[in-house]
Coordinates of C-alpha atoms in Angstrom, one line a residue:
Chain A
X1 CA -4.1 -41.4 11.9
X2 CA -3.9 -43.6 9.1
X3 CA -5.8 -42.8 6.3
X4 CA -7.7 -45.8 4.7
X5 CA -6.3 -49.2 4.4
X6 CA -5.3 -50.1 0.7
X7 CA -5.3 -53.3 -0.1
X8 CA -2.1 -54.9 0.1
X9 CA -2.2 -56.2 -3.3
X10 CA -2.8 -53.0 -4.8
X11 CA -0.6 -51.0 -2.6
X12 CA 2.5 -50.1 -4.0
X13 CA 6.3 -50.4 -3.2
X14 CA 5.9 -47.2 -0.5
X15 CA 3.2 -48.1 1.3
X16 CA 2.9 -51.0 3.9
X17 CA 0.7 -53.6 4.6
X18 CA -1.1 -51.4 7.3
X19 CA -1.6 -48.6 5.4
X20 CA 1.1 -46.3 5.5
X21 CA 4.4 -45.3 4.3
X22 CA 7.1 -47.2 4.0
X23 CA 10.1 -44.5 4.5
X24 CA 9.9 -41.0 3.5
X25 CA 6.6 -41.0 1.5
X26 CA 8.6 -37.7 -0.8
X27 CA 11.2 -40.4 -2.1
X28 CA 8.9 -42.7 -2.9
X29 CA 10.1 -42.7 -7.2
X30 CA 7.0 -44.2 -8.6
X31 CA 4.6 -41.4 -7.3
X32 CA 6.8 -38.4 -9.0
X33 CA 5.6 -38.4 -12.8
X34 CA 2.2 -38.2 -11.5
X35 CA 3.0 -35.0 -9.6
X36 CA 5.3 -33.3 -12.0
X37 CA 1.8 -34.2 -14.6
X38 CA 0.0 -32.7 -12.5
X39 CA 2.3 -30.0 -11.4
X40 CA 2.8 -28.4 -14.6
X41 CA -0.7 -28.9 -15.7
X42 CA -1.6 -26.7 -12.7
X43 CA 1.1 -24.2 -13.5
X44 CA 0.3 -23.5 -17.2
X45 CA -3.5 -22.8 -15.6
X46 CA -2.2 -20.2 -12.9
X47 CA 0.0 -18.6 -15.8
X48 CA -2.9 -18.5 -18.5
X49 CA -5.6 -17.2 -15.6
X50 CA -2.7 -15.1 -14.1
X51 CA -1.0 -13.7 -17.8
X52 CA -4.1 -13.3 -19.6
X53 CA -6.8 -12.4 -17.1
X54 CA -6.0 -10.8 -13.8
X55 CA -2.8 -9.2 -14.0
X56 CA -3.8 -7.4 -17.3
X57 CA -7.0 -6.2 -15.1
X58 CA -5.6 -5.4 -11.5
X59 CA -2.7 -3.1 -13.4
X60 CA -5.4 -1.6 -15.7
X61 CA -7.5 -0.8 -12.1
X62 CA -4.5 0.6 -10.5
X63 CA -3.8 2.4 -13.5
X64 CA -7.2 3.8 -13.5
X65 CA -7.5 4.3 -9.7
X66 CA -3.9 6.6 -10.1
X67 CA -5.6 8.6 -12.9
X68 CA -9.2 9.1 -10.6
X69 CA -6.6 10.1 -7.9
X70 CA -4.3 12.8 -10.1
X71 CA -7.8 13.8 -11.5
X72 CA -9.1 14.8 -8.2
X73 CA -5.7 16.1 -6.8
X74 CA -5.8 18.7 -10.2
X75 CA -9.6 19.2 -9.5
X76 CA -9.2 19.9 -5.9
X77 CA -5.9 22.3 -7.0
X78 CA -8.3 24.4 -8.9
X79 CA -11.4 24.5 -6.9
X80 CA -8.5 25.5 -4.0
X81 CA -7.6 28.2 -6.5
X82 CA -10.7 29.3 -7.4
X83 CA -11.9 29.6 -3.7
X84 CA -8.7 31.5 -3.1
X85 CA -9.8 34.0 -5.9
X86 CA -12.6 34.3 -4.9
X87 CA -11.5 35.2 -1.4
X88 CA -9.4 38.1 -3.2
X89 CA -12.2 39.5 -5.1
X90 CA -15.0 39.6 -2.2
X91 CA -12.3 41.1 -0.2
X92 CA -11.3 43.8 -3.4
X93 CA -15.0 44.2 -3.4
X94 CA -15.1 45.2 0.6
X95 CA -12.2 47.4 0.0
X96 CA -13.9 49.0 -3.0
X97 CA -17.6 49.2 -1.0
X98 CA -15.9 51.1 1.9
X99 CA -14.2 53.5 -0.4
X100 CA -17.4 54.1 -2.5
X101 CA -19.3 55.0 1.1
X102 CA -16.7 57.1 2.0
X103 CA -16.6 59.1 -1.3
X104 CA -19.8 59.3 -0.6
X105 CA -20.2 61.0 2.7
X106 CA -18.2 63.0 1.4
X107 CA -19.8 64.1 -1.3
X108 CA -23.0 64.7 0.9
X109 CA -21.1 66.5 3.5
X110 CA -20.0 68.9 1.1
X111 CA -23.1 69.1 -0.4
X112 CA -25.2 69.4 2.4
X113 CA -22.2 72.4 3.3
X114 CA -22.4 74.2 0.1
X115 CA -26.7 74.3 0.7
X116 CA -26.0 75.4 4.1
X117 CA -24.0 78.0 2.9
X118 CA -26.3 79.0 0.1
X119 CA -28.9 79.2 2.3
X120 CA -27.1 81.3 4.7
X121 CA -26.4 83.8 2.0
X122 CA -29.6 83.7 0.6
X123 CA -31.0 84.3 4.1
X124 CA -28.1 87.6 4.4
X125 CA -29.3 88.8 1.1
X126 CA -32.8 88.6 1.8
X127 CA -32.2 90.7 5.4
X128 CA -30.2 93.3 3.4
X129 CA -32.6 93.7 1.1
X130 CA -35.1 94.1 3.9
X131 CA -33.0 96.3 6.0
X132 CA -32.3 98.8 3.1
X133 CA -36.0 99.0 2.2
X134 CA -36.5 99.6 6.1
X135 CA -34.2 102.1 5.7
X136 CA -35.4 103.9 3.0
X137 CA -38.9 104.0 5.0
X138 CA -37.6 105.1 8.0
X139 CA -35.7 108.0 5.7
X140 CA -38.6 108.8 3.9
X141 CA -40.5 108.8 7.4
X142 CA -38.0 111.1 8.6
X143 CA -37.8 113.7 5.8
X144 CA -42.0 113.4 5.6
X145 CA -41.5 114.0 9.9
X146 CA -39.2 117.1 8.9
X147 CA -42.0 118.3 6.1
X148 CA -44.4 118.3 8.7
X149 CA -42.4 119.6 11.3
X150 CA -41.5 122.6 8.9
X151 CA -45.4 123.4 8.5
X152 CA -46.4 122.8 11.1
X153 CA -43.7 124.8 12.5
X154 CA -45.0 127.8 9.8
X155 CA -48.8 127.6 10.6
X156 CA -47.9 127.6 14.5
X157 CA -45.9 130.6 13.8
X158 CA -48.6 132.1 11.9
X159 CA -51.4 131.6 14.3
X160 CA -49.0 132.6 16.9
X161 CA -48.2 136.0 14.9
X162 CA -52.1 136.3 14.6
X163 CA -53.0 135.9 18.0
X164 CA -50.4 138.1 19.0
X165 CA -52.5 140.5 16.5
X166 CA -49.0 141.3 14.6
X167 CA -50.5 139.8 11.3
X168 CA -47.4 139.0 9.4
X169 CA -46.7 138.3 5.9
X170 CA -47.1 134.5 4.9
X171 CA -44.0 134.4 2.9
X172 CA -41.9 136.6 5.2
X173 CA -42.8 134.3 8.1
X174 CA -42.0 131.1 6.3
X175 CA -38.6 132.6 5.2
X176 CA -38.1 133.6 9.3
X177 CA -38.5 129.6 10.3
X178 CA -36.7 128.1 7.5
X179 CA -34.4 130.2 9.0
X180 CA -34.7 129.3 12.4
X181 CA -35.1 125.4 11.0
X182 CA -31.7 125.4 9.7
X183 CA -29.9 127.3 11.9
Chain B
X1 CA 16.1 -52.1 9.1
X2 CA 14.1 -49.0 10.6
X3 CA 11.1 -49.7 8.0
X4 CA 10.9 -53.2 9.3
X5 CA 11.1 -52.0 13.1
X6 CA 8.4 -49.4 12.4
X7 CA 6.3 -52.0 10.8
X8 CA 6.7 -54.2 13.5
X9 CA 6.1 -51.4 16.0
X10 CA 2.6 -50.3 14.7
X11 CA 1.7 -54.6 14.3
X12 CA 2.5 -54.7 18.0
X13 CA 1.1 -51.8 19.1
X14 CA -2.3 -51.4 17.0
X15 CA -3.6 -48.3 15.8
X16 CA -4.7 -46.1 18.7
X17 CA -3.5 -48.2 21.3
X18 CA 0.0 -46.5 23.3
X19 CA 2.5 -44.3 21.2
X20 CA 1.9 -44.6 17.3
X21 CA 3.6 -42.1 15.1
X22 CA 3.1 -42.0 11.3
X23 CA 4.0 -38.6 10.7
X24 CA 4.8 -39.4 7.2
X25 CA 1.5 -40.9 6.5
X26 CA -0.2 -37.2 5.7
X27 CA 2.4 -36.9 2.5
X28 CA 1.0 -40.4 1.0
X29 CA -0.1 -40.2 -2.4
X30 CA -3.6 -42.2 -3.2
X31 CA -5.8 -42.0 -6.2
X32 CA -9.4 -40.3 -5.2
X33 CA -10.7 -43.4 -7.3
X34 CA -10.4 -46.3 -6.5
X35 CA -7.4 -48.3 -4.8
X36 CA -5.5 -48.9 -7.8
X37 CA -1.8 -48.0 -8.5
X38 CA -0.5 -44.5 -9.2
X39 CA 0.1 -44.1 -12.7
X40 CA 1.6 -40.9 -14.5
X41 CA -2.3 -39.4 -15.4
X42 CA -4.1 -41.3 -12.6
X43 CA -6.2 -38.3 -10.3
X44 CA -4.9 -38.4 -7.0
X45 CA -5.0 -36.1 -4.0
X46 CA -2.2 -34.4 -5.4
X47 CA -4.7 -33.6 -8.3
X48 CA -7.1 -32.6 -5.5
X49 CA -5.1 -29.9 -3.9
X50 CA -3.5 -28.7 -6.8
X51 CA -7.0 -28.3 -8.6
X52 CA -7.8 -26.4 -5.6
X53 CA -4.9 -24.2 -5.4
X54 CA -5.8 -23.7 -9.1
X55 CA -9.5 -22.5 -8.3
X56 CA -8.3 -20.1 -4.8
X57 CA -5.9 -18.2 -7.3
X58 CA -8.9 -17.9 -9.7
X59 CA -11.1 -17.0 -7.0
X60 CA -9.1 -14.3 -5.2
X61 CA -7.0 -12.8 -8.8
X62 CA -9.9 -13.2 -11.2
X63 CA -13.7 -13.4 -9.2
X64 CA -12.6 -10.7 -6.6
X65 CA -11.6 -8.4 -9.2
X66 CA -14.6 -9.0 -11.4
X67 CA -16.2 -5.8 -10.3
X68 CA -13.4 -3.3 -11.2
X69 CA -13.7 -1.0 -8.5
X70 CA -12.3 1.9 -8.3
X71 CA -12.6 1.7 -4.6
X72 CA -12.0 -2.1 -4.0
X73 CA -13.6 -4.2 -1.6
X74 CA -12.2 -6.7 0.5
X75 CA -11.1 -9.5 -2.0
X76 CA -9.8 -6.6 -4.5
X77 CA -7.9 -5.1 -2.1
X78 CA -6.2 -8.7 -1.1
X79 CA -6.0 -9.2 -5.0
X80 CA -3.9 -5.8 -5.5
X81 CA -2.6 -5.8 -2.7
X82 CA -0.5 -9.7 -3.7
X83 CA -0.2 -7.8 -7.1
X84 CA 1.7 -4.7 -5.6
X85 CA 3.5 -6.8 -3.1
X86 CA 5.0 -9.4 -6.1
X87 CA 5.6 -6.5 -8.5
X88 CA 7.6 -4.4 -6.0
X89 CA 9.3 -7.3 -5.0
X90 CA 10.3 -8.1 -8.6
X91 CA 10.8 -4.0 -9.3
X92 CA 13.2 -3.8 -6.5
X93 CA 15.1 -6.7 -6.6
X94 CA 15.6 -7.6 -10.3
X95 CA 15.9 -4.2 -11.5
X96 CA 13.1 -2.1 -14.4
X97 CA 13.8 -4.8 -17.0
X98 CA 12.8 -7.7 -14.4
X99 CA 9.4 -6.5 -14.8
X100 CA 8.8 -8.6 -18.1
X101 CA 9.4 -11.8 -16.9
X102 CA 6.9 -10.2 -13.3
X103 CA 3.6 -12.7 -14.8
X104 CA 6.2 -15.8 -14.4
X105 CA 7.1 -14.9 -10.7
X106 CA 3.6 -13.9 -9.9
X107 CA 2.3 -17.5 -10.9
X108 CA 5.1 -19.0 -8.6
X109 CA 4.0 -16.9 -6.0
X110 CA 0.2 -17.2 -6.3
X111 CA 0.9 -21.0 -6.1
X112 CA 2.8 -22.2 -3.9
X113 CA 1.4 -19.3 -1.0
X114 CA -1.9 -21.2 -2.0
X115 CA -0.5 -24.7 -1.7
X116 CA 1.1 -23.5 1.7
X117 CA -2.1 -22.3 3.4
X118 CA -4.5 -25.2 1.4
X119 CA -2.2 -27.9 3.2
X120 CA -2.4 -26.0 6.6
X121 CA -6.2 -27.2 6.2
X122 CA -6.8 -30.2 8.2
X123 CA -6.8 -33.7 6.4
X124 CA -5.3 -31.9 3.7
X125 CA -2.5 -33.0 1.5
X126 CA 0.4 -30.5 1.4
X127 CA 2.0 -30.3 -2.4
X128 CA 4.6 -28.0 -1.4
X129 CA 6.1 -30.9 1.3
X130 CA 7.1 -33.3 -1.9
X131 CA 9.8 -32.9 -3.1
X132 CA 8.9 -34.1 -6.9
X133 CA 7.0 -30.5 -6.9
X134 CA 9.9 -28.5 -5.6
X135 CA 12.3 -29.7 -7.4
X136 CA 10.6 -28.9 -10.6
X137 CA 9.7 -25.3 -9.2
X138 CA 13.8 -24.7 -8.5
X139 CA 14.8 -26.6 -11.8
X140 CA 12.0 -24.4 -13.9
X141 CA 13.4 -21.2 -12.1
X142 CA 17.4 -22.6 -12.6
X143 CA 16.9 -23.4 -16.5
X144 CA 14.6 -20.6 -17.3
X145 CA 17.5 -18.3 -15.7
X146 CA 20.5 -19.9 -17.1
X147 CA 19.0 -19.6 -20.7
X148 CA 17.9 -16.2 -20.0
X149 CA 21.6 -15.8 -18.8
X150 CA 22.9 -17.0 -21.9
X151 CA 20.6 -15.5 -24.4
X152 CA 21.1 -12.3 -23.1
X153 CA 24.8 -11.9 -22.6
X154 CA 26.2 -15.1 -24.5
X155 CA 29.4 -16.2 -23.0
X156 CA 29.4 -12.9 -21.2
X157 CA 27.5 -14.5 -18.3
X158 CA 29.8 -16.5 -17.3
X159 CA 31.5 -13.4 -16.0
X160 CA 28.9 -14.0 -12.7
X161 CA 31.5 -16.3 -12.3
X162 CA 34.7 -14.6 -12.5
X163 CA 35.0 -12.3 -9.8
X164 CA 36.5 -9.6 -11.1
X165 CA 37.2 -7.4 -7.9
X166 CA 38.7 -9.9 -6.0
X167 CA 42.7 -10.4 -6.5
X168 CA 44.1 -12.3 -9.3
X169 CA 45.1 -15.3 -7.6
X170 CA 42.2 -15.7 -5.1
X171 CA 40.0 -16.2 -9.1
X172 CA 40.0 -19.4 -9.6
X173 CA 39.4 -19.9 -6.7
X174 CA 36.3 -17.9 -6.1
X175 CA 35.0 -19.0 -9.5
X176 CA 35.2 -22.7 -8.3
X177 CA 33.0 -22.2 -5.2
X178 CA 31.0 -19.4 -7.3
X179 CA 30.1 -22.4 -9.8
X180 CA 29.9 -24.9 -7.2
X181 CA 26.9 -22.8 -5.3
X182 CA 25.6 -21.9 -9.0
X183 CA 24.8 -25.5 -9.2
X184 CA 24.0 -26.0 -5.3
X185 CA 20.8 -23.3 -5.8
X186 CA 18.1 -25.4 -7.4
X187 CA 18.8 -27.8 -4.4
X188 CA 18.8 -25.6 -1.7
X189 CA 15.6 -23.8 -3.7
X190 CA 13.5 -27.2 -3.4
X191 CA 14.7 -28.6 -0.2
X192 CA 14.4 -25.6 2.0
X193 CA 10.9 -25.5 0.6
X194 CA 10.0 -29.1 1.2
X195 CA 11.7 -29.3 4.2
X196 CA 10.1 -25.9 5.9
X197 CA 6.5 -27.4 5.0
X198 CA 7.4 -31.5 5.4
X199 CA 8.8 -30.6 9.2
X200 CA 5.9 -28.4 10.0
X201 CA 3.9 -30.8 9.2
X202 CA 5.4 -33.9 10.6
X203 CA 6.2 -31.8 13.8
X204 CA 2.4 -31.2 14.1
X205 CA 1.4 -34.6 13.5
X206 CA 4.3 -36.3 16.4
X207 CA 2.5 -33.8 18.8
X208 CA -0.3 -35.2 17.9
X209 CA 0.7 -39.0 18.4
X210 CA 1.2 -37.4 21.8
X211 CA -2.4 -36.1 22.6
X212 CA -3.3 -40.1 23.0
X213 CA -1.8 -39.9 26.1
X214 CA -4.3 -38.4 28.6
X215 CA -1.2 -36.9 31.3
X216 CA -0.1 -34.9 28.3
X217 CA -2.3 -33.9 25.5
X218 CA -3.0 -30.2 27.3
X219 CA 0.2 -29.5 26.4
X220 CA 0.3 -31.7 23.1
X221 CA -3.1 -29.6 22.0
X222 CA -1.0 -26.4 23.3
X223 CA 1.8 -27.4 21.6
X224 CA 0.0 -27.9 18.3
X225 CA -1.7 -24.7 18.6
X226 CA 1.3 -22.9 18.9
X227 CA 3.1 -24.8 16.1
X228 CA 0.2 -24.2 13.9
X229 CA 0.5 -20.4 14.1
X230 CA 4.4 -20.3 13.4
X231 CA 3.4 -23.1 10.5
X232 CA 0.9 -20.1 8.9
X233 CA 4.2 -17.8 9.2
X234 CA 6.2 -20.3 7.6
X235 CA 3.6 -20.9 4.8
X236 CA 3.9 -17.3 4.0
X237 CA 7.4 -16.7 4.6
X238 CA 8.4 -19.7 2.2
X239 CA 6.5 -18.4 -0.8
X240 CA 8.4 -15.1 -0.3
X241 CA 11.7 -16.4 0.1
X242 CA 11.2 -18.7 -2.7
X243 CA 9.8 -15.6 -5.0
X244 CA 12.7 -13.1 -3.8
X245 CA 15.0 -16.1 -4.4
X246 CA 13.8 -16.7 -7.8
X247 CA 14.2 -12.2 -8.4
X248 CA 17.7 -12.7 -7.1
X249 CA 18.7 -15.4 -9.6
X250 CA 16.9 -13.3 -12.2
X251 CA 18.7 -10.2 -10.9
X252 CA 22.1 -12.2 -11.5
X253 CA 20.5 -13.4 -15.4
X254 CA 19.9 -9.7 -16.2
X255 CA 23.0 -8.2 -14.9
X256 CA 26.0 -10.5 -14.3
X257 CA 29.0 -8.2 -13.5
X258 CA 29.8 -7.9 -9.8
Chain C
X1 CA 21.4 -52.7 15.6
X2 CA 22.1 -50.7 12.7
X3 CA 18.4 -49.6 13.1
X4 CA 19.3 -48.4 17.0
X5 CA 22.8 -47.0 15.0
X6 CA 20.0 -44.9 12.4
X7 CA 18.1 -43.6 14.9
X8 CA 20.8 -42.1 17.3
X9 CA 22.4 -40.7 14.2
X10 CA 18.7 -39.2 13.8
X11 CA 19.0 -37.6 17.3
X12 CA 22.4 -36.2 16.1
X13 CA 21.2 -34.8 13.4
X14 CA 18.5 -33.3 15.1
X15 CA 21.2 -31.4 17.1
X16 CA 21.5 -29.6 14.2
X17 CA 18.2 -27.9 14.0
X18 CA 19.0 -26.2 17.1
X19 CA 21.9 -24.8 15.8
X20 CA 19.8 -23.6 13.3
X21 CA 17.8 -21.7 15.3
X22 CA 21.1 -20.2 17.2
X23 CA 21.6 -19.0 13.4
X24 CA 17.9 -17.5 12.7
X25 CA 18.4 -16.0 16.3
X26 CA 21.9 -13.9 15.0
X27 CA 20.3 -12.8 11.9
X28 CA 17.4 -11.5 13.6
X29 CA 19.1 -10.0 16.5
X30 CA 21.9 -8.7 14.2
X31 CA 19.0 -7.1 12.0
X32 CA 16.9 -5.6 15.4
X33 CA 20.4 -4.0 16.4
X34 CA 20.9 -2.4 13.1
X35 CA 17.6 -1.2 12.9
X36 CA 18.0 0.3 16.2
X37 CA 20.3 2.1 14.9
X38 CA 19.3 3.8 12.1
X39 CA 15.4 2.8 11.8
X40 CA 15.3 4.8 8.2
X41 CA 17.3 2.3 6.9
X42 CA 15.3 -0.8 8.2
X43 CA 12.7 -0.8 5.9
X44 CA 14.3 -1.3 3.0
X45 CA 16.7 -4.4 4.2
X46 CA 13.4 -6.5 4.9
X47 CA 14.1 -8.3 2.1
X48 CA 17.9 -8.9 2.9
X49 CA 16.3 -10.2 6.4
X50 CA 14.2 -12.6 5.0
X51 CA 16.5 -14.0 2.6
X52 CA 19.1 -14.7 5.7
X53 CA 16.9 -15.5 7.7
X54 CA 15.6 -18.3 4.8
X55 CA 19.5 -19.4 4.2
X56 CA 20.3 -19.7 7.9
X57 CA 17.2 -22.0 8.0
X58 CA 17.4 -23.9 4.9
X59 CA 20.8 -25.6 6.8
X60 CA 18.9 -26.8 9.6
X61 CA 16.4 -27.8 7.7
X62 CA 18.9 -30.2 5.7
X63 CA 20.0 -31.1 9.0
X64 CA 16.1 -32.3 10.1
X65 CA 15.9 -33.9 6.1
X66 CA 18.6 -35.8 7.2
X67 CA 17.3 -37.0 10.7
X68 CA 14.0 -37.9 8.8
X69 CA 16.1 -40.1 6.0
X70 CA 17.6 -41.8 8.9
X71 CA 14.4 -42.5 11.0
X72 CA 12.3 -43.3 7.7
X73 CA 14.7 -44.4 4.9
X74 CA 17.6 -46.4 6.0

């Protein structure tokens, strides 16, 4: 337990001839100026180190590590904000899209109506047309029918007249079945 | 005398043979050279531990902050984190215009926490348990704060002494025992300081004077254990209270009305 | 015999430590029961903890300072 043995010549007032303390080893008076020496020797060091070193650079850190952190806290605010904006115009743009494609079906509904519709007509006009023309034809067949009808009608009526031996008049038989034709 | 019992006691006994207590023997003071006698400048084990207290502080404040980091690793994070822990401390309890005098309490603190836990080091030589460096840690705290008192408020301060809200008569009074445990603080400072780490120690050491006997040195060793860990508290707790001390008598420099 | 005389007054003293510790118990207690109470406020009383805590102690301490200048000094 005890440390080394000084020898006893050499030890002082608070130590005893076996090598330790005579009393309280802290009231011991002539070992105080060498610790208060010593003391504030080491004290002005810490201070200096402390004052002039490593306070100046652990506040200038922290100070730097609050201005990283508000940095990124602004950064992160406005990539938040920009990602929100985003988020409005892509859905804008989806909102936009589907009213574009509407517009358009639409548009080609109506269009695709209107060449329906045209086509229709020009399919009417073109049967009218046709009809009329048919109609004409089957006029001028008819009155060409009646033509015929009439002279043949005449030349019967003359051969008939001549086999009968009567021998008519050409003229005065025609006038007797025009006659006859339009009664 | 007791000295002259205790003497005779360890003669009779021999060292290591039956009960032999020197608990005080740990706070000797020896030069590292040689056998001679202690003189004012002689290097001695109290020049030992202090140097070394000297070199943890530059070790953990100046070395573990060497690499700036914005994210710190584990010695800068110890570093700020004694930094933020003294200058809240000083923030709090002194008030905003504490913070100039923050350098001054942070060199208290960085000391004597290191002198604590370097003397919880076995074979080590605790500078905290002498009185001769507590008393000049209180009396450096009590005259720094009087003269601060005085500076700043000239006779003003010794309002701290006259309480102003208590009733007329009862003044006097008050300022009697208000200057009485003025004067009582630099004492009180030291000692409980001392004392915490000199009967810590001594306490560890007796139950070690008990481990030479074999029927009950499981429960000396136990014993030791267990008064080690609440001596590592201690070590801790005493640097704080001495540092919140020293922002409370700075608080009453700064602002001495009631 | 005044040696004997020192080292019962030691033992006296030594009483006092205890009493000491009845002290650190109070603060403590008084502080966990308050706390209890209205844990928002705990935090920031720490500091008034310690320092009780630190002047309850500091008077047994003198108390074991004194048992020490008896066993050692007189």
């Amino acid at each position: 337990m005890a440390e080394e043995p000084i020898a006893q010549e050499l030890a002082s007032a608070c130590i005893g001839p076996d090598g330790s303390a005579i009393g309280m080893p802290q009231l011991c008076g002539e070992w105080v100026g060498n610790q208060v020496f010593w003391l504030i020797l080491t004290l002005v060091a810490i201070y200096f180190v402390l004052s002039r070193v490593a306070l100046p650079r652990i506040a200038a850190i922290l100070a730097e590590r609050q201005g990283t952190i508000s940095n990124d806290l602004a950064k992160a605010e406005d990539l938040k904000r920009q990602a929100e904006e985003a988020e409005k115009a892509y859905e804008k743009a989806l909102v936009d899209a589907r009213a574009e494609a509407q517009r358009i079906a639409e548009e080609t509904r109506a269009e695709i109506r209107d060449e329906v519709a045209k086509a229709q007509e020009d399919a009417d006009r073109q049967i009218a047309a046709k009809t009329a023309e048919s109609e004409q034809q089957i006029a001028a067949i008819r009155a060409s029918a009646l033509e015929n009808v009439e002279a043949v009608a005449k030349d019967t009526a003359e051969a008939f007249m001549g086999a009968l031996g009567l021998g008519a008049d050409r003229a005065e038989l025609d006038g007797a079945v025009d006659q006859r034709l339009k009664g | 005398m007791a000295t002259e019992t205790h003497g005779a006691e360890a003669a009779g006994h021999g060292e290591g043979g039956g009960l032999v207590f020197h608990p005080m023997d740990q706070f000797i003071v020896k030069p590292l050279f040689g056998d001679g006698a202690v003189g004012i400048f002689t290097v001695t084990n109290v020049t030992l531990w202090l140097a070394l207290a000297v070199l943890c502080v530059i070790a953990l404040m100046v070395l573990g902050t060497s690499r700036r980091g914005i994210v710190p690793n584990r010695m800068q994070s110890v570093a700020e984190l004694a930094y933020g822990f003294v200058y809240k401390m000083v923030e709090d309890v002194a008030g905003k215009d504490g913070v100039k005098y923050f350098p001054y309490i942070m060199t208290l603190f960085m000391f004597i926490v290191f002198a604590n836990f370097l003397g919880l080091l076995p074979m080590a030589f605790t500078t905290t348990s002498h009185f001769a460096v507590t008393v000049v840690l209180a009396l450096a705290v009590f005259i720094a704060v009087t003269v601060l008192g005085f500076l700043k408020h000239g006779a003003k301060f010794l309002e701290l002494f006259w309480v102003s809200s208590a009733p007329l008569a009862l003044r006097p009074v008050l300022a009697l025992i208000e200057v009485i445990s003025y004067f009582v603080r630099p004492v009180s400072h030291s000692i409980r300081l001392a004392g915490n780490l000199m009967a810590g120690h001594a306490v560890i050491k007796v139950f070690a004077g008990f481990a030479a006997i074999a029927a009950v040195s499981p429960i000396s060793v136990l014993a030791i254990t267990a008064m080690y860990g609440l001596e590592i508290l201690v070590a801790f707790i005493q640097a704080y209270v001495f540092t919140i001390l020293t922002c409370v008598y700075l608080k009453d420099a700064l602002h001495p009305h009631h | 015999m005044e040696g004997e005389l020192a080292h019962i007054g030691a033992g006296l003293a030594g009483l006092g430590c205890g009493l000491a510790a009845l002290g650190v118990g109070n603060v403590a207690a008084n502080y966990l029961s308050g706390a209890l109470r209205n844990p928002s406020a705990a935090a920031s009383q720490t500091a008034t903890l310690f320092i009780g805590i630190a002047f309850a102690e500091a008077l047994g301490i003198f108390s074991f300072l004194v048992a020490l200048l008896l066993m050692f000094a007189v």
